[in-house]
Short mmCIF file of C-alpha atoms in Angstrom, two decimals:
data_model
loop_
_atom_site.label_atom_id
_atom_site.label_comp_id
_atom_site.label_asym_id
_atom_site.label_seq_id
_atom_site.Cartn_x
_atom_site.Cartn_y
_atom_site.Cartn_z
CA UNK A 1 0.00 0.00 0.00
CA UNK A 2 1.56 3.30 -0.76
CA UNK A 3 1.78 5.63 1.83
CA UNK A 4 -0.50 8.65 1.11
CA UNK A 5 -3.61 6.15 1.31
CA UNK A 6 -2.29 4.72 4.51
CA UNK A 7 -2.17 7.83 5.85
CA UNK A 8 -5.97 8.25 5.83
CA UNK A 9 -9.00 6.25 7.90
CA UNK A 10 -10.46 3.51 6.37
CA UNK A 11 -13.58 4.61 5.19
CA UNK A 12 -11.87 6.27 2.50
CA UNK A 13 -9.72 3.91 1.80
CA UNK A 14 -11.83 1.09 1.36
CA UNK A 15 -14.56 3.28 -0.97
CA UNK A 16 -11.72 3.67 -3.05
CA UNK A 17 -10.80 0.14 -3.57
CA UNK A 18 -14.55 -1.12 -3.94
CA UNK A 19 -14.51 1.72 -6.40
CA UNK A 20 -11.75 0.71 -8.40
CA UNK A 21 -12.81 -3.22 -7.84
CA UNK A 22 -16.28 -3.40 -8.52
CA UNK A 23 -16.73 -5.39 -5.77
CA UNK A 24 -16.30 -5.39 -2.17
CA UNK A 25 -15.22 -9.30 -1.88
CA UNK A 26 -12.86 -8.07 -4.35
CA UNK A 27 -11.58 -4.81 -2.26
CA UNK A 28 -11.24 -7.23 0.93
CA UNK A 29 -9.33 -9.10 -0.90
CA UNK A 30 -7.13 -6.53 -1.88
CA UNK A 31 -7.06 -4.91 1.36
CA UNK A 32 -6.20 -8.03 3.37
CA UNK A 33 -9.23 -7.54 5.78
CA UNK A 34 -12.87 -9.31 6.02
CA UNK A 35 -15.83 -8.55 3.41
CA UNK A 36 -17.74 -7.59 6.51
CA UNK A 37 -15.29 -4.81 7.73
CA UNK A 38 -15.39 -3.18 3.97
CA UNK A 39 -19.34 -3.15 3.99
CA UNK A 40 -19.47 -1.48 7.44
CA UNK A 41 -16.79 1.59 6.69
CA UNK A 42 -19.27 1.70 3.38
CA UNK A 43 -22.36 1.82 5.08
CA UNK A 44 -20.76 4.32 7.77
CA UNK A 45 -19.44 6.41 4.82
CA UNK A 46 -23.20 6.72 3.28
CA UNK A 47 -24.41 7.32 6.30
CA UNK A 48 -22.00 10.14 7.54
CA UNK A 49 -22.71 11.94 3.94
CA UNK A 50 -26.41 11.18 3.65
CA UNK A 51 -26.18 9.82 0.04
CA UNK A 52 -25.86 5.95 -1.36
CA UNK A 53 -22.54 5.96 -2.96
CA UNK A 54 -23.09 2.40 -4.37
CA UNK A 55 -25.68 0.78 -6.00
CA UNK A 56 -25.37 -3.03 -5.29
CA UNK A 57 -26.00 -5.49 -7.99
CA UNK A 58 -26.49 -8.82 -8.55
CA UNK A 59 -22.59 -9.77 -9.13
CA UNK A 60 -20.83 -6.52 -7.42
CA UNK A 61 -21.83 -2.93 -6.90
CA UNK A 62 -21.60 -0.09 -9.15
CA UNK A 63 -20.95 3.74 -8.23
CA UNK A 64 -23.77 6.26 -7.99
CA UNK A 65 -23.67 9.80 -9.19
CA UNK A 66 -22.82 10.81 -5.56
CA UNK A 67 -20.23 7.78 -5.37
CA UNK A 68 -18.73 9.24 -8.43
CA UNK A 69 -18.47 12.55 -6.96
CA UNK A 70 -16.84 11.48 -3.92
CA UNK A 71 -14.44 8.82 -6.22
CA UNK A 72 -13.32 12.30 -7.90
CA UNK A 73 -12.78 13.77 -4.77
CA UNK A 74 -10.58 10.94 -2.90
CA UNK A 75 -8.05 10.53 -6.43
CA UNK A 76 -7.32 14.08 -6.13
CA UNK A 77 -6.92 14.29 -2.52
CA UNK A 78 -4.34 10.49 -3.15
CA UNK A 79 -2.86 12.49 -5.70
CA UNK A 80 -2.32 16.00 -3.95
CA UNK A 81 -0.57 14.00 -0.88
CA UNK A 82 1.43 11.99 -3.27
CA UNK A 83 2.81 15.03 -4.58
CA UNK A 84 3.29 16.96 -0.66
CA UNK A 85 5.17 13.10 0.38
CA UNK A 86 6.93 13.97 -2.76
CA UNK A 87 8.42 17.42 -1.66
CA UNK A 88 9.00 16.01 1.87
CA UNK A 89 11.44 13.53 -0.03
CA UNK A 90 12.96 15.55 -1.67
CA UNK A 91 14.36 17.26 1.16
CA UNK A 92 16.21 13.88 1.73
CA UNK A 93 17.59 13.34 -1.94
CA UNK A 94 13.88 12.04 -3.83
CA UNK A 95 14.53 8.56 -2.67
CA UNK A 96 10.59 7.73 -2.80
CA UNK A 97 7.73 8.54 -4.39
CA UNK A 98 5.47 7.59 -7.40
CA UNK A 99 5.04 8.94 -10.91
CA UNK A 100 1.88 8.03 -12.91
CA UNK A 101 1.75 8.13 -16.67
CA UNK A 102 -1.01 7.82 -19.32
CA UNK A 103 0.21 7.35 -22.74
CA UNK A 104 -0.65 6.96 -26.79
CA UNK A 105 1.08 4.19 -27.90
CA UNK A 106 2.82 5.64 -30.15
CA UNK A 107 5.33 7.03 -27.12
CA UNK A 108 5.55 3.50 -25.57
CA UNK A 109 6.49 2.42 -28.79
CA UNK A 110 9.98 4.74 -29.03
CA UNK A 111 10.31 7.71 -26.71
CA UNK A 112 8.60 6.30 -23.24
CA UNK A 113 11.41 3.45 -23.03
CA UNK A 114 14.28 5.67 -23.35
CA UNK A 115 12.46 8.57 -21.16
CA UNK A 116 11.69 5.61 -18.31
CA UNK A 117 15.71 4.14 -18.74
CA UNK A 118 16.98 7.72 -18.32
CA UNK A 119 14.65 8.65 -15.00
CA UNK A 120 15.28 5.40 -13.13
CA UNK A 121 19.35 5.60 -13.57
CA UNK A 122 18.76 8.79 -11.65
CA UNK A 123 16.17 7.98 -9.23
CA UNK A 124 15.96 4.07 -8.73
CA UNK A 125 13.64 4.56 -5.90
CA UNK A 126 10.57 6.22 -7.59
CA UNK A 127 8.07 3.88 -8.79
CA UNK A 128 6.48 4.48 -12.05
CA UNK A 129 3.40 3.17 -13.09
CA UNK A 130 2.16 3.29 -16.91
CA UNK A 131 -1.30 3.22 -18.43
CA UNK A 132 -1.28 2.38 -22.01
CA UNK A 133 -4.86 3.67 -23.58
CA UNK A 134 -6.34 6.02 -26.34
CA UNK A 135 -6.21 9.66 -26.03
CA UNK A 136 -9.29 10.21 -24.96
CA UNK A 137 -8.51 7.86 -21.59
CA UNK A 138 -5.84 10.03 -21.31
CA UNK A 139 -7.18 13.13 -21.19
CA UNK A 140 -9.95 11.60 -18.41
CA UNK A 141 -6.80 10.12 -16.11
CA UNK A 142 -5.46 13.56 -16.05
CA UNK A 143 -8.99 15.40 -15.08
CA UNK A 144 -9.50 12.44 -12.53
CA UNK A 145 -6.65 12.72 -10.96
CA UNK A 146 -5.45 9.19 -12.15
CA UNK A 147 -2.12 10.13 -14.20
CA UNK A 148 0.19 12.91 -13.04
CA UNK A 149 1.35 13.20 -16.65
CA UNK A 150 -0.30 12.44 -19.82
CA UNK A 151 1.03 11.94 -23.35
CA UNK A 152 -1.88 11.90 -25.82
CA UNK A 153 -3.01 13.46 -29.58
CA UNK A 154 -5.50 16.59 -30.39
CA UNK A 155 -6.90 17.07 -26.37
CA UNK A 156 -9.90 19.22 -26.32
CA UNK A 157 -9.78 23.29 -24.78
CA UNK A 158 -10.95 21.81 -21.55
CA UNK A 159 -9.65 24.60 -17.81
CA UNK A 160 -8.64 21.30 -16.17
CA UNK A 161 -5.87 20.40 -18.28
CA UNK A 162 -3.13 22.02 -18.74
CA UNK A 163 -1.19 21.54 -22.39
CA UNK A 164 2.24 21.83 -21.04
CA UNK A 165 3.99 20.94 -24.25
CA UNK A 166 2.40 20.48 -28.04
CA UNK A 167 4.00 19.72 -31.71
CA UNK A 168 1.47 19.63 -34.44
CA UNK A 169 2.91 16.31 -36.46
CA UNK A 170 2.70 15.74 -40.06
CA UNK A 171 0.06 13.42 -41.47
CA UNK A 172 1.23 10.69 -44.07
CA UNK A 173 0.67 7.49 -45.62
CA UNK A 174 3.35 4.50 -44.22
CA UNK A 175 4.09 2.14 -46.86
CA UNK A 176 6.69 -0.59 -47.40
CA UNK A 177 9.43 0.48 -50.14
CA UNK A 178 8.49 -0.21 -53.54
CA UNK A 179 4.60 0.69 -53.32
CA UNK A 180 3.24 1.92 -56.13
CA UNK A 181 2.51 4.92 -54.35
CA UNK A 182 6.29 6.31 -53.66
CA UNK A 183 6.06 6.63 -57.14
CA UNK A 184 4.04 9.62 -57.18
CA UNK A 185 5.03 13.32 -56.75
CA UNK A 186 2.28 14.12 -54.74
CA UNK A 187 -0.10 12.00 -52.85
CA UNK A 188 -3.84 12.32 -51.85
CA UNK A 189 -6.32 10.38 -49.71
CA UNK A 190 -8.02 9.20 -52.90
CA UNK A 191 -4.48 8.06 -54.19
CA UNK A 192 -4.35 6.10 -50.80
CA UNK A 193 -8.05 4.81 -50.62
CA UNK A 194 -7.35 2.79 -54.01
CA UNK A 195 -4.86 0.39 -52.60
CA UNK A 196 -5.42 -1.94 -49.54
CA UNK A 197 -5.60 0.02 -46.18
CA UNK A 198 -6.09 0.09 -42.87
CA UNK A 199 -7.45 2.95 -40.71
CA UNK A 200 -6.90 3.90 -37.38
CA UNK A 201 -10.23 2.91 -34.67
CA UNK A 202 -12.64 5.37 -34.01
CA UNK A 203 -11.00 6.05 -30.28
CA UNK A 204 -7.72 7.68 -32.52
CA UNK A 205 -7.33 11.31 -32.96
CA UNK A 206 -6.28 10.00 -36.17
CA UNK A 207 -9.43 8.64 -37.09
CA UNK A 208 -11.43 11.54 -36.72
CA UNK A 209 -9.17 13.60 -39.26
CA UNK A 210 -9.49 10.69 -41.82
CA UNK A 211 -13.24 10.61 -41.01
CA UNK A 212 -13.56 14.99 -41.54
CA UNK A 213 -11.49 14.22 -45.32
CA UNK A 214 -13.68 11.63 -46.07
CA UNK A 215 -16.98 13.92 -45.13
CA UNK A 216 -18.57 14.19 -48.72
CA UNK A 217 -17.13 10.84 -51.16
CA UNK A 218 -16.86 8.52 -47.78
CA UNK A 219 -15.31 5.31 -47.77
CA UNK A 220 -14.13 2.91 -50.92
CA UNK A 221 -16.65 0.18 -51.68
CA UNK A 222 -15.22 -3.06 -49.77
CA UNK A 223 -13.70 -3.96 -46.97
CA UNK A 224 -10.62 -2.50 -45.14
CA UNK A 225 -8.43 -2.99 -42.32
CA UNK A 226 -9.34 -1.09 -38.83
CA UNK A 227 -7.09 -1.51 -36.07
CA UNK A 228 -6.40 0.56 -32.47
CA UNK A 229 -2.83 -0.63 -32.13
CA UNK A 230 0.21 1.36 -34.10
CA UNK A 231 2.04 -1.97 -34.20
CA UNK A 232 -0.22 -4.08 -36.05
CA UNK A 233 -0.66 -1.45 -38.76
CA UNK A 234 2.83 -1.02 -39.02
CA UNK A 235 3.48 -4.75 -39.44
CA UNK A 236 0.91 -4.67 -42.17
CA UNK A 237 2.77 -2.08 -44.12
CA UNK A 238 5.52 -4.88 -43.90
CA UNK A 239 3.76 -7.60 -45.05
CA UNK A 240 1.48 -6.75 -48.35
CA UNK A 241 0.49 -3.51 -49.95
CA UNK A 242 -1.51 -2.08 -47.08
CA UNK A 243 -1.65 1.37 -46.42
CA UNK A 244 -1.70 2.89 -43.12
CA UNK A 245 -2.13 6.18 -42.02
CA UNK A 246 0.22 7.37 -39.36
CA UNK A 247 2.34 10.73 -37.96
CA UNK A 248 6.23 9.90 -38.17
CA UNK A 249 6.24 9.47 -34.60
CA UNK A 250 6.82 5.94 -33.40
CA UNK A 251 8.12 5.40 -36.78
CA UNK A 252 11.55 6.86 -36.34
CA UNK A 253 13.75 3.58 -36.65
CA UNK A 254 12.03 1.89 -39.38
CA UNK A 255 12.26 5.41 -41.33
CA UNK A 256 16.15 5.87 -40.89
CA UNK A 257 16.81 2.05 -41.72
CA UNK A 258 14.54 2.54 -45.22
CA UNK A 259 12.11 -0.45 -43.67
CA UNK A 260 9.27 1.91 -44.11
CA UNK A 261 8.10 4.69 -45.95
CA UNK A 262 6.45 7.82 -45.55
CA UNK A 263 4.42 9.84 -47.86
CA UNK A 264 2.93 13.56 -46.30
CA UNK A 265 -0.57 13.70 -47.34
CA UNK A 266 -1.65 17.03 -49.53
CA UNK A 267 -5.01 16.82 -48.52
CA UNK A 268 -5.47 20.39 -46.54
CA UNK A 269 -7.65 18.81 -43.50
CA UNK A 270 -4.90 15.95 -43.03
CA UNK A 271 -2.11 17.81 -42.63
CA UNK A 272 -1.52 17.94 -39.11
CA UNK A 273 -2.18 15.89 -35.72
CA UNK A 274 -1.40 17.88 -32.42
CA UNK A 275 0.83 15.70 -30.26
CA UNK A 276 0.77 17.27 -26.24
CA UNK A 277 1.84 16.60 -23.08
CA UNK A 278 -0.55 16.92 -20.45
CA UNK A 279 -0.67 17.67 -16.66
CA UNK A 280 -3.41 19.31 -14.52
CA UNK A 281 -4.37 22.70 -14.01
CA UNK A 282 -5.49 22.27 -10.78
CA UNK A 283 -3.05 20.27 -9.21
CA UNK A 284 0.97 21.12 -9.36
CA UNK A 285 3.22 18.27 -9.75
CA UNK A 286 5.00 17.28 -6.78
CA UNK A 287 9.17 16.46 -6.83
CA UNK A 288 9.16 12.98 -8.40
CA UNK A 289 6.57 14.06 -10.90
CA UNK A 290 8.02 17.28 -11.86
CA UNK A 291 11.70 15.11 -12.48
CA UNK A 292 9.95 12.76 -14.73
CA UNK A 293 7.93 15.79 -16.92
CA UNK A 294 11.43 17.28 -17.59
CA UNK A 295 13.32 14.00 -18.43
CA UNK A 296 10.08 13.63 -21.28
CA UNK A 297 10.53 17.46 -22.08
CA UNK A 298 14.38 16.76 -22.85
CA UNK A 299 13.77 13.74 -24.16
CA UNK A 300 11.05 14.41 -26.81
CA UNK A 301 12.42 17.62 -27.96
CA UNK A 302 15.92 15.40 -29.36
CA UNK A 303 13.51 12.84 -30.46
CA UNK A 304 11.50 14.99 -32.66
CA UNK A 305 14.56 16.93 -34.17
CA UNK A 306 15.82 13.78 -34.99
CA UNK A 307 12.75 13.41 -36.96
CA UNK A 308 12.92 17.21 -38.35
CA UNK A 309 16.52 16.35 -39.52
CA UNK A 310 15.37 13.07 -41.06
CA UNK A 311 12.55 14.77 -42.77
CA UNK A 312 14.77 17.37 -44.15
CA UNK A 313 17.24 14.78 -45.46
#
């Protein structure tokens, strides 16, 4: 158990892990404590606050509006003591603490590894726990209180985040060398949409770009590929004619070695996907947190003018 939720009563506590659990045999059993016990702080909770924070079900309970309110409530107040046991440790040399990360895959996929090797040479003690999901999740870890920092694609204007860094990315079609499309001085969506592809899943950023081009002619008669994972539609560049529809980030190592091509889409509503990083605007990042943002700032900036100078080359 880390230490900001042992510093609080129970009652908290164990809401949160039937909230998180879905079921309060399941929180006991995280807990290490009797089913019974869990149910009583609950029922001493809801009756302290005068609302039902759980509605119970036939297999497990499920959160009310109020219970949702109050889940909101106790991830902030986890993650604002996180970040004060942070700052105590750092008086002492940042020994402890715990960093939490939401990412796109296409970070895990290049710069998160290097970011991660880099931080924990310097501070072997902090833990670091990382959520790979869509954007979207993202952007909702970040609000909730779930992820201290958040990589993600195209966030919307929202007062709770806070866009800490952004790099619009170029838009292009990956293909395997030799397609019959590097053959062409300029290439469109239509070009694309007449070969084999595969689109990015409704949950991308991505996809809703390709979806705004494709707004008056729609899609190709017949099927096509859809996929959620940046690996799988870069192995099926690899492996037949597919085209897939990617930024250049993620992609650096297959585009130095000439494994994969890309092609920058001329089509004016394609031409750029905003890549951020994201923290909250209501809660500063403690010590541990704060280390790890600037690692990914350093980091990301040499990453991306590696792909500027590749780009230019």
């Amino acid at each position: 158990m880390d230490r900001s939720r042992s510093l609080y009563g129970p009652a908290l506590r164990y809401f949160a892990a039937v909230a998180r659990s879905g079921s309060i045999r399941s929180a006991a059993r995280e807990l290490n404590v009797a089913s019974s016990a869990v149910n009583r702080q609950i029922l001493w909770l809801e009756q302290s606050l005068g609302h039902t924070l759980f509605d119970r079900l036939a297999r497990g309970v499920q959160l009310t509006p109020a219970g949702e309110i109050l889940r909101a409530h106790v991830l902030r107040t986890f993650a604002d003591l996180e970040a004060t046991l942070g700052d105590l440790d750092a008086l002492t040399g940042m020994q402890r603490g715990t960093v939490r990360i939401a990412s796109v895959e296409s970070v895990t996929e290049s710069l998160l590894p290097d970011v991660v090797a880099a931080f924990r040479r310097h501070y072997p003690g902090i833990h670091l726990h990382t959520v790979l999901t869509g954007s979207e999740q993202v952007v909702e870890a970040i609000i909730a209180g779930e992820a201290d920092v958040g990589f993600a694609f195209e966030p919307p204007e929202d007062p709770r985040l806070a866009v800490a860094f952004h790099r619009d990315l170029e838009i292009g079609a990956v293909v395997r060398p030799g397609h019959p499309l590097t053959q062409l001085a300029r290439v469109s969506l239509s070009d694309c949409l007449s070969h084999p592809f595969c689109f990015p899943s409704s949950d991308l950023s991505l996809r809703k770009r390709l979806d705004i081009a494709l707004s008056d002619g729609g899609f190709p008669p017949g099927a096509f590929v859809e996929a959620n994972s940046l690996k799988l539609m870069r192995e099926l560049t690899r492996s037949d004619n597919t085209v897939a529809f990617l930024t250049t980030l993620g992609l650096e190592q297959e585009l130095v070695d000439g494994s994969l091509v890309f092609l920058p889409l001329a089509d004016q509503p394609l031409k750029r996907d905003r890549f951020t990083i994201l923290t909250s605007a209501h809660r500063s990042l403690g010590h541990a947190a704060r280390a790890f943002f600037e690692h990914s700032m350093d980091a990301l900036r040499a990453r991306l003018a590696m792909i500027d100078a590749n780009s230019a080359s």
